[in-house]
């Protein structure tokens, strides 16, 4: 949000009726409809997903353009700033709960489900089952019927460790950019923002190579038992959040280049920074629990 001339900012801005929520729901409907049919073998589902995504992105582009115009037009005052801060805070809290559920699932599998399958209660059903974690061979997974192909687990060296360095470095460059913006050094802000975006993009490239390595060299797949499913769900969802955060930072950088934001009013920047630091913290937990333990 940008500053405005004195006396022109309303106490609380109430936007006019908007078509954007209904149009966004229309696009999401086709995404869900197409995805549900695609995974059930109907080839037309992929085209429905593509149509829904293109429609949704078009709506979001117009929606964000309108919001930016309202902000730069001086319609957002202190009350709107507070509402944005609370909204972003609750959104990040919901993301904490989201990842908390997956970390809890990982803990439950390791501490309860797999040991229970190897316990006395199941000894008659699966006498040769070995309740070990990580599981690396048929019979030593949560699938005692030996339907899981042998695979190797992903170690922290070196790709995950490289990605850890990339994300931690991006948090530093983003903080430097924030301080530069508060000191009204726009050129330095833009430079460090581009470095942050590049670090995020590099993280995604490294993770893509890690997935290629997992599938083709380690035979580690989403179907590789409890270990494979939790590995790809946790790292995959985190990678998606990195992509979203990188796009947020990219759009903020482009807005900075157009002269948006001031040292006093820049919550758009701050909200994206909050999200990016949250993604950093989640990765540290993931790096420790998934790759090391």
mmCIF file of C-alpha atoms in Angstrom:
data_model
loop_
_atom_site.group_PDB
_atom_site.id
_atom_site.type_symbol
_atom_site.label_atom_id
_atom_site.label_comp_id
_atom_site.label_asym_id
_atom_site.label_seq_id
_atom_site.Cartn_x
_atom_site.Cartn_y
_atom_site.Cartn_z
ATOM 1 C CA UNK A 1 0.000 0.000 0.000
ATOM 2 C CA UNK A 2 1.263 3.460 -0.784
ATOM 3 C CA UNK A 3 0.845 6.760 0.988
ATOM 4 C CA UNK A 4 -1.627 9.401 -0.176
ATOM 5 C CA UNK A 5 -2.170 13.114 0.124
ATOM 6 C CA UNK A 6 -3.464 14.311 3.466
ATOM 7 C CA UNK A 7 -7.236 14.321 3.758
ATOM 8 C CA UNK A 8 -7.932 12.064 0.770
ATOM 9 C CA UNK A 9 -7.812 8.658 2.466
ATOM 10 C CA UNK A 10 -11.196 7.418 3.753
ATOM 11 C CA UNK A 11 -11.494 6.186 7.332
ATOM 12 C CA UNK A 12 -12.529 2.765 6.054
ATOM 13 C CA UNK A 13 -12.759 1.901 2.371
ATOM 14 C CA UNK A 14 -15.739 -0.232 1.317
ATOM 15 C CA UNK A 15 -15.195 -1.603 -2.207
ATOM 16 C CA UNK A 16 -17.996 -1.694 -4.745
ATOM 17 C CA UNK A 17 -19.715 -4.933 -5.709
ATOM 18 C CA UNK A 18 -17.227 -7.210 -7.469
ATOM 19 C CA UNK A 19 -17.584 -10.059 -9.965
ATOM 20 C CA UNK A 20 -14.192 -11.505 -9.027
ATOM 21 C CA UNK A 21 -15.248 -13.921 -6.216
ATOM 22 C CA UNK A 22 -17.944 -15.549 -8.349
ATOM 23 C CA UNK A 23 -15.677 -15.782 -11.382
ATOM 24 C CA UNK A 24 -12.856 -17.274 -9.286
ATOM 25 C CA UNK A 25 -15.255 -19.892 -7.888
ATOM 26 C CA UNK A 26 -16.282 -20.729 -11.472
ATOM 27 C CA UNK A 27 -12.653 -21.422 -12.401
ATOM 28 C CA UNK A 28 -12.026 -23.472 -9.255
ATOM 29 C CA UNK A 29 -15.107 -25.568 -10.038
ATOM 30 C CA UNK A 30 -13.574 -26.686 -13.323
ATOM 31 C CA UNK A 31 -10.214 -27.339 -11.661
ATOM 32 C CA UNK A 32 -11.793 -29.677 -9.090
ATOM 33 C CA UNK A 33 -14.170 -31.274 -11.609
ATOM 34 C CA UNK A 34 -11.374 -31.890 -14.082
ATOM 35 C CA UNK A 35 -8.916 -33.195 -11.484
ATOM 36 C CA UNK A 36 -11.458 -35.642 -10.047
ATOM 37 C CA UNK A 37 -12.211 -37.081 -13.485
ATOM 38 C CA UNK A 38 -8.586 -36.998 -14.645
ATOM 39 C CA UNK A 39 -7.360 -39.223 -11.823
ATOM 40 C CA UNK A 40 -10.257 -41.609 -12.523
ATOM 41 C CA UNK A 41 -9.183 -42.182 -16.106
ATOM 42 C CA UNK A 42 -11.229 -39.623 -18.065
ATOM 43 C CA UNK A 43 -8.851 -37.858 -20.440
ATOM 44 C CA UNK A 44 -11.078 -34.803 -20.828
ATOM 45 C CA UNK A 45 -10.361 -34.013 -17.175
ATOM 46 C CA UNK A 46 -6.915 -32.614 -17.972
ATOM 47 C CA UNK A 47 -8.440 -30.087 -20.376
ATOM 48 C CA UNK A 48 -10.983 -29.062 -17.756
ATOM 49 C CA UNK A 49 -8.133 -28.491 -15.282
ATOM 50 C CA UNK A 50 -6.239 -26.415 -17.855
ATOM 51 C CA UNK A 51 -9.326 -24.328 -18.635
ATOM 52 C CA UNK A 52 -10.052 -23.788 -14.944
ATOM 53 C CA UNK A 53 -6.486 -22.724 -14.170
ATOM 54 C CA UNK A 54 -6.287 -20.314 -17.108
ATOM 55 C CA UNK A 55 -9.648 -18.836 -16.142
ATOM 56 C CA UNK A 56 -8.594 -18.533 -12.483
ATOM 57 C CA UNK A 57 -5.274 -16.883 -13.324
ATOM 58 C CA UNK A 58 -7.083 -14.390 -15.549
ATOM 59 C CA UNK A 59 -9.481 -13.531 -12.731
ATOM 60 C CA UNK A 60 -6.668 -13.183 -10.196
ATOM 61 C CA UNK A 61 -4.766 -10.879 -12.545
ATOM 62 C CA UNK A 62 -7.777 -8.557 -12.810
ATOM 63 C CA UNK A 63 -8.513 -8.821 -9.080
ATOM 64 C CA UNK A 64 -4.959 -7.938 -8.073
ATOM 65 C CA UNK A 65 -4.877 -5.125 -10.625
ATOM 66 C CA UNK A 66 -8.002 -3.611 -9.085
ATOM 67 C CA UNK A 67 -6.609 -3.954 -5.540
ATOM 68 C CA UNK A 68 -3.307 -2.333 -6.541
ATOM 69 C CA UNK A 69 -5.198 0.482 -8.236
ATOM 70 C CA UNK A 70 -7.236 1.084 -5.084
ATOM 71 C CA UNK A 71 -4.078 1.117 -2.981
ATOM 72 C CA UNK A 72 -2.159 3.458 -5.274
ATOM 73 C CA UNK A 73 -5.271 5.602 -5.613
ATOM 74 C CA UNK A 74 -5.163 6.442 -1.907
ATOM 75 C CA UNK A 75 -8.234 4.504 -0.782
ATOM 76 C CA UNK A 76 -6.509 2.327 1.830
ATOM 77 C CA UNK A 77 -6.092 3.875 5.242
ATOM 78 C CA UNK A 78 -5.030 2.640 8.662
ATOM 79 C CA UNK A 79 -8.063 0.392 9.164
ATOM 80 C CA UNK A 80 -7.517 -1.385 5.869
ATOM 81 C CA UNK A 81 -3.842 -1.793 6.745
ATOM 82 C CA UNK A 82 -4.849 -3.488 10.008
ATOM 83 C CA UNK A 83 -7.331 -5.751 8.241
ATOM 84 C CA UNK A 84 -4.647 -6.851 5.774
ATOM 85 C CA UNK A 85 -2.223 -7.578 8.600
ATOM 86 C CA UNK A 86 -4.770 -9.654 10.494
ATOM 87 C CA UNK A 87 -5.790 -11.470 7.321
ATOM 88 C CA UNK A 88 -2.207 -12.378 6.464
ATOM 89 C CA UNK A 89 -1.553 -13.458 10.048
ATOM 90 C CA UNK A 90 -4.536 -15.824 10.062
ATOM 91 C CA UNK A 91 -3.578 -17.152 6.628
ATOM 92 C CA UNK A 92 -0.068 -18.009 7.812
ATOM 93 C CA UNK A 93 -1.555 -19.577 10.962
ATOM 94 C CA UNK A 94 -3.699 -21.828 8.744
ATOM 95 C CA UNK A 95 -0.538 -22.816 6.882
ATOM 96 C CA UNK A 96 1.119 -23.669 10.202
ATOM 97 C CA UNK A 97 -1.784 -26.028 10.923
ATOM 98 C CA UNK A 98 -1.536 -27.463 7.397
ATOM 99 C CA UNK A 99 2.113 -28.420 7.710
ATOM 100 C CA UNK A 100 1.608 -29.382 11.333
ATOM 101 C CA UNK A 101 -0.831 -32.062 10.178
ATOM 102 C CA UNK A 102 1.731 -33.555 7.808
ATOM 103 C CA UNK A 103 4.531 -33.453 10.376
ATOM 104 C CA UNK A 104 2.170 -35.148 12.842
ATOM 105 C CA UNK A 105 1.365 -37.824 10.264
ATOM 106 C CA UNK A 106 5.083 -38.459 9.807
ATOM 107 C CA UNK A 107 5.569 -38.760 13.568
ATOM 108 C CA UNK A 108 2.572 -41.068 13.936
ATOM 109 C CA UNK A 109 3.807 -43.386 11.193
ATOM 110 C CA UNK A 110 7.289 -43.607 12.655
ATOM 111 C CA UNK A 111 6.305 -43.886 16.315
ATOM 112 C CA UNK A 112 3.035 -45.832 16.207
ATOM 113 C CA UNK A 113 1.834 -47.282 12.900
ATOM 114 C CA UNK A 114 4.986 -49.059 11.716
ATOM 115 C CA UNK A 115 5.933 -50.377 15.196
ATOM 116 C CA UNK A 116 2.365 -51.639 15.640
ATOM 117 C CA UNK A 117 2.585 -53.655 12.418
ATOM 118 C CA UNK A 118 5.697 -55.350 13.776
ATOM 119 C CA UNK A 119 4.189 -55.943 17.184
ATOM 120 C CA UNK A 120 2.962 -59.135 18.781
ATOM 121 C CA UNK A 121 -0.632 -58.526 17.685
ATOM 122 C CA UNK A 122 0.331 -58.855 14.016
ATOM 123 C CA UNK A 123 3.006 -61.556 14.349
ATOM 124 C CA UNK A 124 0.672 -64.292 13.117
ATOM 125 C CA UNK A 125 -0.395 -62.325 10.072
ATOM 126 C CA UNK A 126 3.058 -61.091 9.040
ATOM 127 C CA UNK A 127 5.680 -63.138 10.896
ATOM 128 C CA UNK A 128 8.571 -61.914 8.729
ATOM 129 C CA UNK A 129 7.710 -58.230 8.843
ATOM 130 C CA UNK A 130 10.420 -55.938 10.271
ATOM 131 C CA UNK A 131 9.172 -52.679 11.723
ATOM 132 C CA UNK A 132 12.082 -50.424 10.768
ATOM 133 C CA UNK A 133 12.233 -46.802 9.633
ATOM 134 C CA UNK A 134 13.178 -45.662 7.057
ATOM 135 C CA UNK A 135 11.890 -48.650 5.127
ATOM 136 C CA UNK A 136 14.178 -49.695 2.290
ATOM 137 C CA UNK A 137 13.022 -53.072 0.971
ATOM 138 C CA UNK A 138 9.896 -55.215 0.461
ATOM 139 C CA UNK A 139 8.581 -56.478 3.740
ATOM 140 C CA UNK A 140 10.188 -53.701 5.748
ATOM 141 C CA UNK A 141 7.510 -51.122 5.011
ATOM 142 C CA UNK A 142 3.972 -50.573 6.180
ATOM 143 C CA UNK A 143 3.002 -52.976 3.376
ATOM 144 C CA UNK A 144 3.808 -56.455 4.682
ATOM 145 C CA UNK A 145 2.421 -58.047 1.498
ATOM 146 C CA UNK A 146 5.701 -57.205 -0.273
ATOM 147 C CA UNK A 147 4.116 -55.037 -2.950
ATOM 148 C CA UNK A 148 6.629 -52.188 -2.546
ATOM 149 C CA UNK A 149 9.677 -52.222 -4.817
ATOM 150 C CA UNK A 150 13.110 -51.852 -3.164
ATOM 151 C CA UNK A 151 14.292 -48.248 -2.955
ATOM 152 C CA UNK A 152 16.931 -46.094 -1.339
ATOM 153 C CA UNK A 153 16.197 -43.256 1.050
ATOM 154 C CA UNK A 154 17.127 -39.644 0.400
ATOM 155 C CA UNK A 155 20.081 -38.416 2.459
ATOM 156 C CA UNK A 156 20.766 -34.793 3.430
ATOM 157 C CA UNK A 157 23.907 -34.683 1.248
ATOM 158 C CA UNK A 158 24.116 -32.822 -0.906
ATOM 159 C CA UNK A 159 21.038 -31.510 -2.642
ATOM 160 C CA UNK A 160 18.875 -30.895 0.475
ATOM 161 C CA UNK A 161 21.790 -29.186 2.211
ATOM 162 C CA UNK A 162 22.394 -26.969 -0.827
ATOM 163 C CA UNK A 163 18.713 -26.042 -0.809
ATOM 164 C CA UNK A 164 18.935 -25.211 2.885
ATOM 165 C CA UNK A 165 21.755 -22.784 2.149
ATOM 166 C CA UNK A 166 19.755 -21.251 -0.708
ATOM 167 C CA UNK A 167 16.662 -20.643 1.424
ATOM 168 C CA UNK A 168 18.587 -19.285 4.406
ATOM 169 C CA UNK A 169 20.510 -16.957 2.095
ATOM 170 C CA UNK A 170 17.250 -15.765 0.531
ATOM 171 C CA UNK A 171 15.923 -14.879 3.972
ATOM 172 C CA UNK A 172 19.022 -12.734 4.544
ATOM 173 C CA UNK A 173 18.768 -10.949 1.178
ATOM 174 C CA UNK A 174 15.053 -10.320 1.732
ATOM 175 C CA UNK A 175 15.765 -8.767 5.134
ATOM 176 C CA UNK A 176 18.452 -6.545 3.599
ATOM 177 C CA UNK A 177 15.961 -5.452 0.935
ATOM 178 C CA UNK A 178 13.381 -4.639 3.606
ATOM 179 C CA UNK A 179 15.796 -2.488 5.575
ATOM 180 C CA UNK A 180 16.845 -0.739 2.352
ATOM 181 C CA UNK A 181 13.210 0.059 1.567
ATOM 182 C CA UNK A 182 12.665 1.484 5.059
ATOM 183 C CA UNK A 183 15.718 3.676 4.493
ATOM 184 C CA UNK A 184 14.330 4.741 1.094
ATOM 185 C CA UNK A 185 17.153 3.144 -0.911
ATOM 186 C CA UNK A 186 14.962 1.861 -3.739
ATOM 187 C CA UNK A 187 17.811 0.778 -6.006
ATOM 188 C CA UNK A 188 19.351 -1.409 -3.311
ATOM 189 C CA UNK A 189 15.929 -2.785 -2.444
ATOM 190 C CA UNK A 190 15.235 -3.836 -6.012
ATOM 191 C CA UNK A 191 18.686 -5.381 -6.417
ATOM 192 C CA UNK A 192 18.375 -7.564 -3.316
ATOM 193 C CA UNK A 193 14.794 -8.481 -4.212
ATOM 194 C CA UNK A 194 15.969 -9.817 -7.562
ATOM 195 C CA UNK A 195 18.662 -11.819 -5.750
ATOM 196 C CA UNK A 196 15.967 -13.251 -3.446
ATOM 197 C CA UNK A 197 13.761 -14.225 -6.386
ATOM 198 C CA UNK A 198 16.744 -15.858 -8.119
ATOM 199 C CA UNK A 199 17.584 -17.851 -4.982
ATOM 200 C CA UNK A 200 13.989 -19.067 -4.749
ATOM 201 C CA UNK A 201 13.993 -20.076 -8.406
ATOM 202 C CA UNK A 202 17.292 -21.920 -7.945
ATOM 203 C CA UNK A 203 15.802 -23.795 -4.975
ATOM 204 C CA UNK A 204 12.972 -25.037 -7.179
ATOM 205 C CA UNK A 205 15.407 -26.143 -9.888
ATOM 206 C CA UNK A 206 17.487 -28.084 -7.365
ATOM 207 C CA UNK A 207 14.371 -29.725 -5.945
ATOM 208 C CA UNK A 208 13.251 -30.690 -9.443
ATOM 209 C CA UNK A 209 16.622 -32.363 -10.013
ATOM 210 C CA UNK A 210 16.297 -34.050 -6.600
ATOM 211 C CA UNK A 211 12.968 -35.568 -7.651
ATOM 212 C CA UNK A 212 14.493 -36.767 -10.928
ATOM 213 C CA UNK A 213 17.347 -38.335 -8.953
ATOM 214 C CA UNK A 214 14.896 -39.956 -6.527
ATOM 215 C CA UNK A 215 12.731 -41.495 -9.239
ATOM 216 C CA UNK A 216 15.405 -42.650 -11.666
ATOM 217 C CA UNK A 217 18.399 -43.478 -9.457
ATOM 218 C CA UNK A 218 16.963 -44.293 -6.033
ATOM 219 C CA UNK A 219 13.656 -45.780 -7.244
ATOM 220 C CA UNK A 220 12.042 -43.614 -4.568
ATOM 221 C CA UNK A 221 8.495 -42.788 -5.652
ATOM 222 C CA UNK A 222 5.229 -41.609 -4.196
ATOM 223 C CA UNK A 223 4.197 -45.275 -4.105
ATOM 224 C CA UNK A 224 7.266 -46.328 -2.084
ATOM 225 C CA UNK A 225 5.341 -47.154 1.051
ATOM 226 C CA UNK A 226 4.860 -44.859 4.002
ATOM 227 C CA UNK A 227 8.317 -43.341 3.589
ATOM 228 C CA UNK A 228 7.826 -42.413 -0.055
ATOM 229 C CA UNK A 229 4.367 -40.959 0.426
ATOM 230 C CA UNK A 230 5.317 -38.773 3.386
ATOM 231 C CA UNK A 231 8.571 -37.686 1.723
ATOM 232 C CA UNK A 232 6.913 -36.479 -1.457
ATOM 233 C CA UNK A 233 3.863 -34.996 0.277
ATOM 234 C CA UNK A 234 5.975 -32.915 2.648
ATOM 235 C CA UNK A 235 8.656 -31.822 0.192
ATOM 236 C CA UNK A 236 6.154 -31.415 -2.653
ATOM 237 C CA UNK A 237 3.767 -29.190 -0.749
ATOM 238 C CA UNK A 238 6.678 -27.173 0.580
ATOM 239 C CA UNK A 239 8.019 -26.775 -2.942
ATOM 240 C CA UNK A 240 4.605 -25.515 -4.051
ATOM 241 C CA UNK A 241 4.682 -22.945 -1.262
ATOM 242 C CA UNK A 242 8.162 -21.870 -2.355
ATOM 243 C CA UNK A 243 6.780 -21.370 -5.868
ATOM 244 C CA UNK A 244 3.897 -19.257 -4.551
ATOM 245 C CA UNK A 245 6.243 -17.236 -2.334
ATOM 246 C CA UNK A 246 8.689 -16.697 -5.185
ATOM 247 C CA UNK A 247 5.864 -15.398 -7.414
ATOM 248 C CA UNK A 248 4.725 -13.066 -4.624
ATOM 249 C CA UNK A 249 8.241 -11.676 -4.294
ATOM 250 C CA UNK A 250 8.538 -11.356 -8.080
ATOM 251 C CA UNK A 251 5.353 -9.284 -8.316
ATOM 252 C CA UNK A 252 6.456 -7.137 -5.374
ATOM 253 C CA UNK A 253 9.797 -6.537 -7.142
ATOM 254 C CA UNK A 254 8.015 -5.491 -10.336
ATOM 255 C CA UNK A 255 5.838 -3.113 -8.313
ATOM 256 C CA UNK A 256 8.934 -1.646 -6.683
ATOM 257 C CA UNK A 257 10.354 -1.000 -10.133
ATOM 258 C CA UNK A 258 7.159 0.879 -11.017
ATOM 259 C CA UNK A 259 7.574 3.134 -7.994
ATOM 260 C CA UNK A 260 5.063 1.504 -5.674
ATOM 261 C CA UNK A 261 5.529 1.410 -1.877
ATOM 262 C CA UNK A 262 7.154 3.969 0.385
ATOM 263 C CA UNK A 263 9.308 3.662 3.524
ATOM 264 C CA UNK A 264 6.186 4.275 5.635
ATOM 265 C CA UNK A 265 3.566 2.262 3.725
ATOM 266 C CA UNK A 266 4.578 -1.071 2.236
ATOM 267 C CA UNK A 267 2.541 -3.872 3.739
ATOM 268 C CA UNK A 268 2.372 -5.640 0.373
ATOM 269 C CA UNK A 269 6.127 -6.096 0.720
ATOM 270 C CA UNK A 270 5.879 -7.056 4.386
ATOM 271 C CA UNK A 271 3.126 -9.624 3.790
ATOM 272 C CA UNK A 272 5.195 -11.371 1.117
ATOM 273 C CA UNK A 273 8.222 -11.266 3.435
ATOM 274 C CA UNK A 274 6.218 -12.839 6.287
ATOM 275 C CA UNK A 275 5.180 -15.657 3.993
ATOM 276 C CA UNK A 276 8.726 -16.223 2.738
ATOM 277 C CA UNK A 277 10.189 -16.393 6.234
ATOM 278 C CA UNK A 278 7.454 -18.874 7.176
ATOM 279 C CA UNK A 279 8.480 -21.043 4.218
ATOM 280 C CA UNK A 280 12.088 -20.864 5.452
ATOM 281 C CA UNK A 281 11.118 -22.053 8.941
ATOM 282 C CA UNK A 282 9.040 -24.941 7.572
ATOM 283 C CA UNK A 283 12.001 -26.072 5.471
ATOM 284 C CA UNK A 284 14.287 -26.157 8.512
ATOM 285 C CA UNK A 285 11.841 -28.473 10.263
ATOM 286 C CA UNK A 286 11.443 -30.566 7.141
ATOM 287 C CA UNK A 287 15.195 -30.729 6.546
ATOM 288 C CA UNK A 288 15.738 -32.006 10.079
ATOM 289 C CA UNK A 289 12.860 -34.476 10.398
ATOM 290 C CA UNK A 290 12.752 -35.874 6.863
ATOM 291 C CA UNK A 291 16.397 -35.921 5.784
ATOM 292 C CA UNK A 292 18.304 -36.352 9.046
ATOM 293 C CA UNK A 293 16.112 -38.339 11.457
#
